[in-house]
XYZ file of N, CA and C in Angstrom:
642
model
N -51.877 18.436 -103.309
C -51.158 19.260 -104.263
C -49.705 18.812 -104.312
N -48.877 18.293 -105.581
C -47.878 17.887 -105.496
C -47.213 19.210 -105.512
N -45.360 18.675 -105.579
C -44.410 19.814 -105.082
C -43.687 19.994 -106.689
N -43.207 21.177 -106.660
C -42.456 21.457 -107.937
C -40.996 21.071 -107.835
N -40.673 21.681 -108.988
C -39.002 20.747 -108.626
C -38.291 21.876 -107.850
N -38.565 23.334 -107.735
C -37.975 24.057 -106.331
C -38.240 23.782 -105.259
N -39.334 23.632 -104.986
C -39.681 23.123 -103.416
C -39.309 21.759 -103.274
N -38.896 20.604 -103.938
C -37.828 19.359 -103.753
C -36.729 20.113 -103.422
N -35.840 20.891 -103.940
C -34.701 20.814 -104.135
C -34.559 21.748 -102.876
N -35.394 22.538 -102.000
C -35.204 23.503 -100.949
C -35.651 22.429 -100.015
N -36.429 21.767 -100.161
C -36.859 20.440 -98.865
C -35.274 19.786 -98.461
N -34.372 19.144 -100.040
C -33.610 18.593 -99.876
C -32.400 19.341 -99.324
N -32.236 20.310 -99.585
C -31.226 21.456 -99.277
C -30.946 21.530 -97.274
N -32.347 21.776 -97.096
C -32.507 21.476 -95.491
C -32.381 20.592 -95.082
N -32.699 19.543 -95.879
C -32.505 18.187 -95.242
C -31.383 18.036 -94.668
N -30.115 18.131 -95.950
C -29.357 17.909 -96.089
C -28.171 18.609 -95.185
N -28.650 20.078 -94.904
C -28.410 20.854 -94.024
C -27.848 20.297 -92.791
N -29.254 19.834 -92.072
C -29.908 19.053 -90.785
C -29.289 18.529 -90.551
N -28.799 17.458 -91.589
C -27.807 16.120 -91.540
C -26.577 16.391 -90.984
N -26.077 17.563 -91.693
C -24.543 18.484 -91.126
C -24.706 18.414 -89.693
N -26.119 19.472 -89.719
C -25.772 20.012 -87.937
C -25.996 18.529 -87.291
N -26.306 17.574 -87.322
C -26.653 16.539 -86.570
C -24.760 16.076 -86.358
N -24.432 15.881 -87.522
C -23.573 15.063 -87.434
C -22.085 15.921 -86.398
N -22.615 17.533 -86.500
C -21.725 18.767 -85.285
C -21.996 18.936 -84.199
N -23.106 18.091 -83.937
C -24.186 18.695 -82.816
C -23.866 18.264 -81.232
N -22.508 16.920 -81.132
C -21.964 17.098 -79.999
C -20.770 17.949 -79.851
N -20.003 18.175 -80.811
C -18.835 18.704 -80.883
C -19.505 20.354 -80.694
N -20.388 20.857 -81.022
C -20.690 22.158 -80.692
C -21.301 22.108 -79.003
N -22.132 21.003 -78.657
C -22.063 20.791 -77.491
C -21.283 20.940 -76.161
N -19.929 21.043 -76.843
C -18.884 20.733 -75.715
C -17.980 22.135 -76.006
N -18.797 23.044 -76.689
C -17.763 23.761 -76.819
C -18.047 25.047 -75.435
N -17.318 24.740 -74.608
C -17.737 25.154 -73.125
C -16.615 26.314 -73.105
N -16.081 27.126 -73.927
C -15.058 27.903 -73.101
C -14.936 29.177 -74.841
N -14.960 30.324 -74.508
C -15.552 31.334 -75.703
C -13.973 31.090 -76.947
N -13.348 30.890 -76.868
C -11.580 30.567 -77.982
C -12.870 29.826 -78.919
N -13.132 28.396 -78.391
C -13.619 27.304 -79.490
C -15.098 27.826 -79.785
N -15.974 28.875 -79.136
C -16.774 29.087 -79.777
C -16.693 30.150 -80.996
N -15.663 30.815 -80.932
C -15.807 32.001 -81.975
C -15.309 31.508 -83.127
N -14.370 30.281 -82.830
C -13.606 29.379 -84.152
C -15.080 28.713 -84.678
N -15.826 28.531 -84.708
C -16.924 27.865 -85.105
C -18.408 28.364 -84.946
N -17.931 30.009 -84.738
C -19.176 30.755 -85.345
C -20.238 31.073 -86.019
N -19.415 30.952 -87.522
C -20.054 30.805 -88.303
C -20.707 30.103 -88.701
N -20.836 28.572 -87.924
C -20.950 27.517 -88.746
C -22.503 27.656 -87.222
N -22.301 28.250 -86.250
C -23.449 28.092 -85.272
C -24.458 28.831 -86.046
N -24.037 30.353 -86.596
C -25.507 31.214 -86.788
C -25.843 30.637 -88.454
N -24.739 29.432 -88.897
C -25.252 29.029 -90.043
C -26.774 28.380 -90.103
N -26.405 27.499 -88.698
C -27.587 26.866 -88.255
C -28.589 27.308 -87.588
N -28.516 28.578 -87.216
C -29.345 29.252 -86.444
C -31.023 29.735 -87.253
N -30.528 29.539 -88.716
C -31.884 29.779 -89.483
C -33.007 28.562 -89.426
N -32.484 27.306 -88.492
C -33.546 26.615 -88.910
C -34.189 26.749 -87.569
N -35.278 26.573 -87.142
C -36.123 26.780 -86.204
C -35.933 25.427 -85.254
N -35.619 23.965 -85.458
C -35.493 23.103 -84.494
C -34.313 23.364 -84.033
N -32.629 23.945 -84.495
C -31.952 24.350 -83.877
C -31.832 25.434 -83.042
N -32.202 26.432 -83.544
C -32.452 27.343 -82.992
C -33.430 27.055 -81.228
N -34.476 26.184 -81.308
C -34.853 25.871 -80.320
C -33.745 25.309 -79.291
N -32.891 24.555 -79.891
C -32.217 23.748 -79.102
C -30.677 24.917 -78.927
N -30.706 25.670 -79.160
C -29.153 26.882 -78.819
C -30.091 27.874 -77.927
N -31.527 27.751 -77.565
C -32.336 28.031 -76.372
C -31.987 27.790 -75.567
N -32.640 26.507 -75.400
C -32.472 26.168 -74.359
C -30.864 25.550 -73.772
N -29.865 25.245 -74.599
C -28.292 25.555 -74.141
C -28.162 26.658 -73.439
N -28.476 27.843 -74.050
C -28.143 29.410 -73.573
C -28.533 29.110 -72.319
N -30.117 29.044 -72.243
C -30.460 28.945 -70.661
C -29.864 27.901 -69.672
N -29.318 26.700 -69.784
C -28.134 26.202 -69.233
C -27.118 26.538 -68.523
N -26.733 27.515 -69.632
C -25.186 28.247 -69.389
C -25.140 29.594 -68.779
N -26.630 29.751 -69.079
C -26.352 32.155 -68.100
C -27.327 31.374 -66.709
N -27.554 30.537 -66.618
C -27.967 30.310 -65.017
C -27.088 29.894 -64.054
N -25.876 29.440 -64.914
C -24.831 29.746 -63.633
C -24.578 30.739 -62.950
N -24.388 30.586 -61.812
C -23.873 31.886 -61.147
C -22.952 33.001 -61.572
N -22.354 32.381 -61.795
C -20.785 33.186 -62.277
C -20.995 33.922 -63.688
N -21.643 32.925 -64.338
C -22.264 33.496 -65.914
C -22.073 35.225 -66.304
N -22.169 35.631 -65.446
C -22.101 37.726 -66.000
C -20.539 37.928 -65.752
N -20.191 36.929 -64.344
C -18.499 37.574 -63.804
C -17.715 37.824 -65.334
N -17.161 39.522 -65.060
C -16.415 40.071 -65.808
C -16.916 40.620 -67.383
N -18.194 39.974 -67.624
C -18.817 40.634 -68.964
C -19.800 41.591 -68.809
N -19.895 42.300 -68.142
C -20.858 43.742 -67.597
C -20.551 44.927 -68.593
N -19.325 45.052 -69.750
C -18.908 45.619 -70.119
C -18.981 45.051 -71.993
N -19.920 44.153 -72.046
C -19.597 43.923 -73.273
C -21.445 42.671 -73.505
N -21.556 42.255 -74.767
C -22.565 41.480 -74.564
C -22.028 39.863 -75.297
N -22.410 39.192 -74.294
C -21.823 37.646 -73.946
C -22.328 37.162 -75.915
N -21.765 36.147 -76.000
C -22.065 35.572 -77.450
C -23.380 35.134 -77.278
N -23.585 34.134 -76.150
C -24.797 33.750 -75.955
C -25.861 34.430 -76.437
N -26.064 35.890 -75.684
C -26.814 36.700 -76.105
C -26.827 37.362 -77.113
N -26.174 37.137 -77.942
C -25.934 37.430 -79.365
C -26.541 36.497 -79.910
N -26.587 35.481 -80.064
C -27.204 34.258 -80.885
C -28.736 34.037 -80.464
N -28.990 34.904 -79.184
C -30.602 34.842 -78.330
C -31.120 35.824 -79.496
N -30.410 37.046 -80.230
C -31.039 38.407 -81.015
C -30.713 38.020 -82.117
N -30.315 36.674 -82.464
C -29.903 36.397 -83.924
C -30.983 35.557 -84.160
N -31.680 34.872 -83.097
C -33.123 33.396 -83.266
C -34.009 34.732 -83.100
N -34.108 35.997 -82.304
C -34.917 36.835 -82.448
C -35.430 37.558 -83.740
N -34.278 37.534 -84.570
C -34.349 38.022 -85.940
C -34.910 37.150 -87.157
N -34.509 36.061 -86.553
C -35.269 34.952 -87.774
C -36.051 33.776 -87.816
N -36.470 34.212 -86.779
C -37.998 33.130 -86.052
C -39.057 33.503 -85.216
N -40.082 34.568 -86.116
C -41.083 35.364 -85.342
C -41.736 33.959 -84.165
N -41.909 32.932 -84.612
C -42.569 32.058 -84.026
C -41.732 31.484 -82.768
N -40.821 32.364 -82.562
C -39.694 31.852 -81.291
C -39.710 33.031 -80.272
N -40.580 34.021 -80.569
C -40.334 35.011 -79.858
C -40.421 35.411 -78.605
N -41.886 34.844 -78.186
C -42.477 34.230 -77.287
C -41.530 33.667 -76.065
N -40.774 32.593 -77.173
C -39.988 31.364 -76.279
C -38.513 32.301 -75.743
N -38.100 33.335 -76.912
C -36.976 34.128 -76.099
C -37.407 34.723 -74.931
N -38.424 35.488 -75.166
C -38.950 36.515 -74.140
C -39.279 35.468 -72.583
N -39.491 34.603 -72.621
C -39.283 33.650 -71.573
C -37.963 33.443 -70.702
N -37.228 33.145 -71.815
C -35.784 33.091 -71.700
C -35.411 34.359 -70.664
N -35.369 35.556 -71.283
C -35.127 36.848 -71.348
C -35.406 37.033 -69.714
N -37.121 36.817 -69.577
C -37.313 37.478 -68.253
C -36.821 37.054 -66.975
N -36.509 35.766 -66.816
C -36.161 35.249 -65.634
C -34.588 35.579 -65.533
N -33.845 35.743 -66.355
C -32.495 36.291 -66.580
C -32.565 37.688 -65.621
N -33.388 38.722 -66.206
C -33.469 39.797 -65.985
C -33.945 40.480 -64.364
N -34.886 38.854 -63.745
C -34.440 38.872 -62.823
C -34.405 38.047 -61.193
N -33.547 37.504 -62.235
C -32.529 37.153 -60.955
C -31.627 37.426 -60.328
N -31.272 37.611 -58.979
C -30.433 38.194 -58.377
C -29.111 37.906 -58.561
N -27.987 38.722 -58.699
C -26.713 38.377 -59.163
C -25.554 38.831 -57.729
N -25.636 38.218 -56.769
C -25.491 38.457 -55.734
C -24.243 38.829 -54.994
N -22.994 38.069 -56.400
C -21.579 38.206 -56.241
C -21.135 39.111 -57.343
N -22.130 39.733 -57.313
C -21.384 41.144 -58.184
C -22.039 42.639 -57.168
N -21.004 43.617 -57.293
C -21.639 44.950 -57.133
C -23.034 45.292 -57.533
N -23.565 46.323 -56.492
C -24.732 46.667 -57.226
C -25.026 47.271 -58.697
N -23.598 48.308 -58.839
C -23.890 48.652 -60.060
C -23.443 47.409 -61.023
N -22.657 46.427 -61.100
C -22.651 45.839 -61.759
C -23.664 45.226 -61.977
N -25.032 44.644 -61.499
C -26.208 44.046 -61.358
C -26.830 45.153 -62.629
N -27.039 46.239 -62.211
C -27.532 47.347 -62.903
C -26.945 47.088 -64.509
N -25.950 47.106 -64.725
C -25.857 47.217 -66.132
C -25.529 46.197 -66.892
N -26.196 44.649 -65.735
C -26.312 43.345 -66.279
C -27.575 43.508 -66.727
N -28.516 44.011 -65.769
C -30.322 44.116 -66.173
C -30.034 45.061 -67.360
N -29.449 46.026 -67.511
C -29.916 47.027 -68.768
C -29.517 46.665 -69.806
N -28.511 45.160 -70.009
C -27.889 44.756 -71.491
C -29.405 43.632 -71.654
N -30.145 43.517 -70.294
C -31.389 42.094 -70.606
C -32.356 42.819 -71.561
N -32.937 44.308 -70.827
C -33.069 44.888 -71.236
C -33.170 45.248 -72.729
N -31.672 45.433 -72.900
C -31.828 45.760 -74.558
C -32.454 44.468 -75.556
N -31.585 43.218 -74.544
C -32.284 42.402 -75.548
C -33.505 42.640 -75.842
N -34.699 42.930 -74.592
C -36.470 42.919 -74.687
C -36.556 43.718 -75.939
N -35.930 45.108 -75.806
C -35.919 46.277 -76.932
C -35.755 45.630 -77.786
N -34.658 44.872 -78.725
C -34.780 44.525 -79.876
C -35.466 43.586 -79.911
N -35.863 42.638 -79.150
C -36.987 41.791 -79.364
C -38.624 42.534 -79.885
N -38.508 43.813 -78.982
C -39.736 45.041 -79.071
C -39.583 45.220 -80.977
N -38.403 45.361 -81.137
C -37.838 45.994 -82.464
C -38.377 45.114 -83.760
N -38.688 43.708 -83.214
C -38.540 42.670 -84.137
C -39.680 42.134 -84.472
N -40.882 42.645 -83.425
C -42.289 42.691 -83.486
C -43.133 42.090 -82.187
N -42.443 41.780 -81.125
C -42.888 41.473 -79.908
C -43.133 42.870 -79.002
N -43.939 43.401 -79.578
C -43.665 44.781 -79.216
C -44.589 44.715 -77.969
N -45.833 44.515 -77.525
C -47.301 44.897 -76.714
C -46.753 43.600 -75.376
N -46.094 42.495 -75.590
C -45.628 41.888 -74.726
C -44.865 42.288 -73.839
N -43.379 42.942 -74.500
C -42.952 43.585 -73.837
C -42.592 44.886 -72.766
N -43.391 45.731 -73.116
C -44.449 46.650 -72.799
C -45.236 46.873 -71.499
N -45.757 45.003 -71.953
C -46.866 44.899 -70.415
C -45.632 44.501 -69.608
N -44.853 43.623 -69.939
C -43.985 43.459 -68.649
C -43.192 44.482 -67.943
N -42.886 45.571 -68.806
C -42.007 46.418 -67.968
C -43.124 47.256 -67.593
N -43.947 47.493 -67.648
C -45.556 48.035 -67.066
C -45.902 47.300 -66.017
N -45.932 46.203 -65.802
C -45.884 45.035 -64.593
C -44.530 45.525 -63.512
N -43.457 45.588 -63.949
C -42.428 45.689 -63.071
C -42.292 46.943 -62.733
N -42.844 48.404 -63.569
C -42.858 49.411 -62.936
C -44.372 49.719 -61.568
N -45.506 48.916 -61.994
C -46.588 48.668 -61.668
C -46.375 48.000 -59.887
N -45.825 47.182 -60.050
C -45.232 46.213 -58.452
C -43.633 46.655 -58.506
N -43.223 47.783 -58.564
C -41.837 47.940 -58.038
C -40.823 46.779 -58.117
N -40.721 45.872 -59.038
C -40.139 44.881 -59.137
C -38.699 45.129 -59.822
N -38.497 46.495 -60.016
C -36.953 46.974 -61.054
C -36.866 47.748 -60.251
N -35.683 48.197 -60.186
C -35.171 49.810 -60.160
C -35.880 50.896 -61.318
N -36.188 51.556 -60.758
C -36.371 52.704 -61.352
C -35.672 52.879 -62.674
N -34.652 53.042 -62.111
C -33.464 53.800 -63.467
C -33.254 52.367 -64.446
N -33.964 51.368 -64.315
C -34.085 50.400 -65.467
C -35.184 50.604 -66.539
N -36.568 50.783 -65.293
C -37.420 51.505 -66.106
C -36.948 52.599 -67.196
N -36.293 53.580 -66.793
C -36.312 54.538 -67.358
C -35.106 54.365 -68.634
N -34.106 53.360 -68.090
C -33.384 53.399 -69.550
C -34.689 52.426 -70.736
N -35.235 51.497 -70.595
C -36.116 50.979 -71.385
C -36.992 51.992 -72.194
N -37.696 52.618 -71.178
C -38.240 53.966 -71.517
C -37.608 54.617 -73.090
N -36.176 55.229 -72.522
C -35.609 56.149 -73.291
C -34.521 55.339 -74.775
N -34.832 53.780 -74.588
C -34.329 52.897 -75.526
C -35.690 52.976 -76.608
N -36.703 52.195 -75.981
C -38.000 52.403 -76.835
C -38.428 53.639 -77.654
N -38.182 54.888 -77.272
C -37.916 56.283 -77.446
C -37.529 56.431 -78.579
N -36.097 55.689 -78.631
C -35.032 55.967 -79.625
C -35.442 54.767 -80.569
N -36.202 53.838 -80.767
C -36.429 53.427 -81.611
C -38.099 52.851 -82.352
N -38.925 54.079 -81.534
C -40.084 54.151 -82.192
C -40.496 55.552 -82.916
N -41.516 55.145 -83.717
C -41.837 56.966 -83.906
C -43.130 56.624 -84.261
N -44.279 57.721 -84.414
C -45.112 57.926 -84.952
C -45.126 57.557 -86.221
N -46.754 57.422 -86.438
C -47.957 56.673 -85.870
C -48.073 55.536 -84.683
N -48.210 55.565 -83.445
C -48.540 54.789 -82.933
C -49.491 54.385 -82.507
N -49.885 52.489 -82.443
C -51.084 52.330 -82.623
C -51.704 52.269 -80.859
N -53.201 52.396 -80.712
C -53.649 51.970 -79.258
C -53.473 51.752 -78.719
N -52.789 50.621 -78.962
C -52.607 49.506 -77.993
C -51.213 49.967 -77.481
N -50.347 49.995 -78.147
C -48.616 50.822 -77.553
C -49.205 52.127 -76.996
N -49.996 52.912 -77.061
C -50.352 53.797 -76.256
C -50.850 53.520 -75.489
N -51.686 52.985 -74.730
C -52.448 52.321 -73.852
C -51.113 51.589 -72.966
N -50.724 50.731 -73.067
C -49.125 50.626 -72.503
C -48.112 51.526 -71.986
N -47.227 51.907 -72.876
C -46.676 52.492 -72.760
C -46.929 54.439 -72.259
N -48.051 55.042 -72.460
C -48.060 56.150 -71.592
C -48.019 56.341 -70.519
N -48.620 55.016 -69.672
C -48.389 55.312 -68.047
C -46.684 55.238 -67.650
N -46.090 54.825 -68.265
C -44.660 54.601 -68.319
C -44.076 55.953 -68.638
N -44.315 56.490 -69.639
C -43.911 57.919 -70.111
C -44.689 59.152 -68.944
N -45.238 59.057 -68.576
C -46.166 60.177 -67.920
C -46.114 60.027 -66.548
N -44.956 58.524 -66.116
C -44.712 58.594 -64.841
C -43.640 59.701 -64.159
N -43.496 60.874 -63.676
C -42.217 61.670 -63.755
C -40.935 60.764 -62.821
N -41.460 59.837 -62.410
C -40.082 59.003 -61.474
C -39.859 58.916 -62.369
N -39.945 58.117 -63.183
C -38.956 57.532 -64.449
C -38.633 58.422 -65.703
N -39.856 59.452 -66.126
C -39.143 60.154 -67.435
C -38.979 61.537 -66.814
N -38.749 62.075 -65.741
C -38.173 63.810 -65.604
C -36.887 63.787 -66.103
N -36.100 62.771 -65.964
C -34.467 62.995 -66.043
C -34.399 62.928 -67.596
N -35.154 62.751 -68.334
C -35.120 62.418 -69.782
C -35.777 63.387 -70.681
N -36.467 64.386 -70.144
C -37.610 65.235 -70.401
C -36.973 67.159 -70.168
N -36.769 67.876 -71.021
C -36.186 69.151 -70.836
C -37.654 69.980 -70.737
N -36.740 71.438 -70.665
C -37.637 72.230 -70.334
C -38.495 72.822 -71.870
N -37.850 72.746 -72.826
C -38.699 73.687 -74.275
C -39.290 71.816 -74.970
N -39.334 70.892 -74.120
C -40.173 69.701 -74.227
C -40.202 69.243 -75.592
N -38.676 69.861 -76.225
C -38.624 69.218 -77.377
C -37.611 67.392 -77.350
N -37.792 67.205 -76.168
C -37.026 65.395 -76.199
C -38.763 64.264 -76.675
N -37.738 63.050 -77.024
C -38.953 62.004 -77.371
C -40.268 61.505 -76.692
N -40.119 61.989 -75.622
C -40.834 61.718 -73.957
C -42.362 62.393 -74.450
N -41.483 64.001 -74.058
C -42.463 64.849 -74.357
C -43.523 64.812 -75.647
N -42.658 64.407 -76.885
C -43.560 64.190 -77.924
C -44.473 63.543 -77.913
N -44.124 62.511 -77.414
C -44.843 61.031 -77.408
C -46.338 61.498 -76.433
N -46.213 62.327 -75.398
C -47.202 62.532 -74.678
C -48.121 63.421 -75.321
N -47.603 64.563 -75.869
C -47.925 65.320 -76.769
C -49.109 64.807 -77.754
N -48.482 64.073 -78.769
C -49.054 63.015 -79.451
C -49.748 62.266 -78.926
N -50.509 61.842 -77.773
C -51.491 60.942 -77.315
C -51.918 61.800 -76.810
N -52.351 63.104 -76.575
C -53.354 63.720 -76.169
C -52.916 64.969 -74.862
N -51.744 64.559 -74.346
C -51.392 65.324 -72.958
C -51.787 64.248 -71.882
């Protein structure tokens, strides 16, 4: 089946694209320190729509947050990196997989030269990423893993439970089987949802249990 003259001119468009990022692609390389990355922002999540770059600002990211030091002083804010991890999350269902990879070994590894609570609200920004990854249609993946880590005690508790009460806030009814089947042993555990759960059982917790039967 030949091509029309739109699909030439969108082939060539990318091409042509490609050619750009190739010809930026060490100079964005080296941009090792956050001043020169925000000057050339735009021109990263320009490229972020095509799927072979996007692969390759992957595996950079994972490069750069496996340093040690990588969280020192950003516990309070979310790194660019991980901004551009929920920006390939948004526009490459077929990468999702490959974030959530990314994602988990981040989430946990031990961060050994920071406070405990600082550790804590390094895991709960990994966290959010999973959530909007959950958000974006990796939903039953993510799910089993924090079902796995509440399952073998592999989190804190109170990680569980912010995931819990994130997912909460951004699902609603109808939900299908399979997210029930998941996610209720999580909701119906009281370690993790009493602190989230009132007494006239009108919070999201309660509904949700409600709604699958009791």
């Amino acid at each position: 089946m030949g091509w029309g003259g739109e699909e030439v001119y969108q082939y060539k468009e990318t091409g042509t694209d490609i050619k750009r990022y190739r010809r930026r692609r060490t100079k964005l390389a080296k941009l090792d320190d956050m001043p020169e990355w925000l000057c050339n922002i735009e021109t990263v999540f320009k490229y972020l729509k095509y799927p072979v770059v996007s692969m390759g600002i992957i595996k950079y990211c994972k490069e750069v947050t496996m340093d040690s030091s990588y969280f020192k002083g950003v516990t309070d804010s979310v790194p660019l990196h991980l901004i551009m991890i929920d920006e390939i999350a948004n526009n490459h269902p077929l990468h999702h997989e490959t974030v959530f990879e990314f994602l988990k070994p981040l989430f946990e590894r031990s961060h050994e030269h920071l406070q405990e609570l600082e550790q804590i609200e390094i895991r709960k920004m990994i966290i959010d990423r999973m959530v909007h990854l959950l958000c974006v249609g990796h939903v039953i993946p993510v799910i089993q893993y924090m079902r796995y880590c509440l399952d073998h005690e592999t989190a804190d508790k109170s990680l569980i439970r912010h995931f819990a009460a994130e997912v909460m806030e951004v699902t609603t009814s109808p939900y299908s089987a399979e997210f029930i089947a998941e996610f209720l042993p999580i909701a119906k555990n009281p370690d993790i949802t009493a602190p989230l759960r009132n007494i006239n059982e009108s919070d999201s917790i309660s509904q949700f249990i409600e709604y699958c039967g009791g």
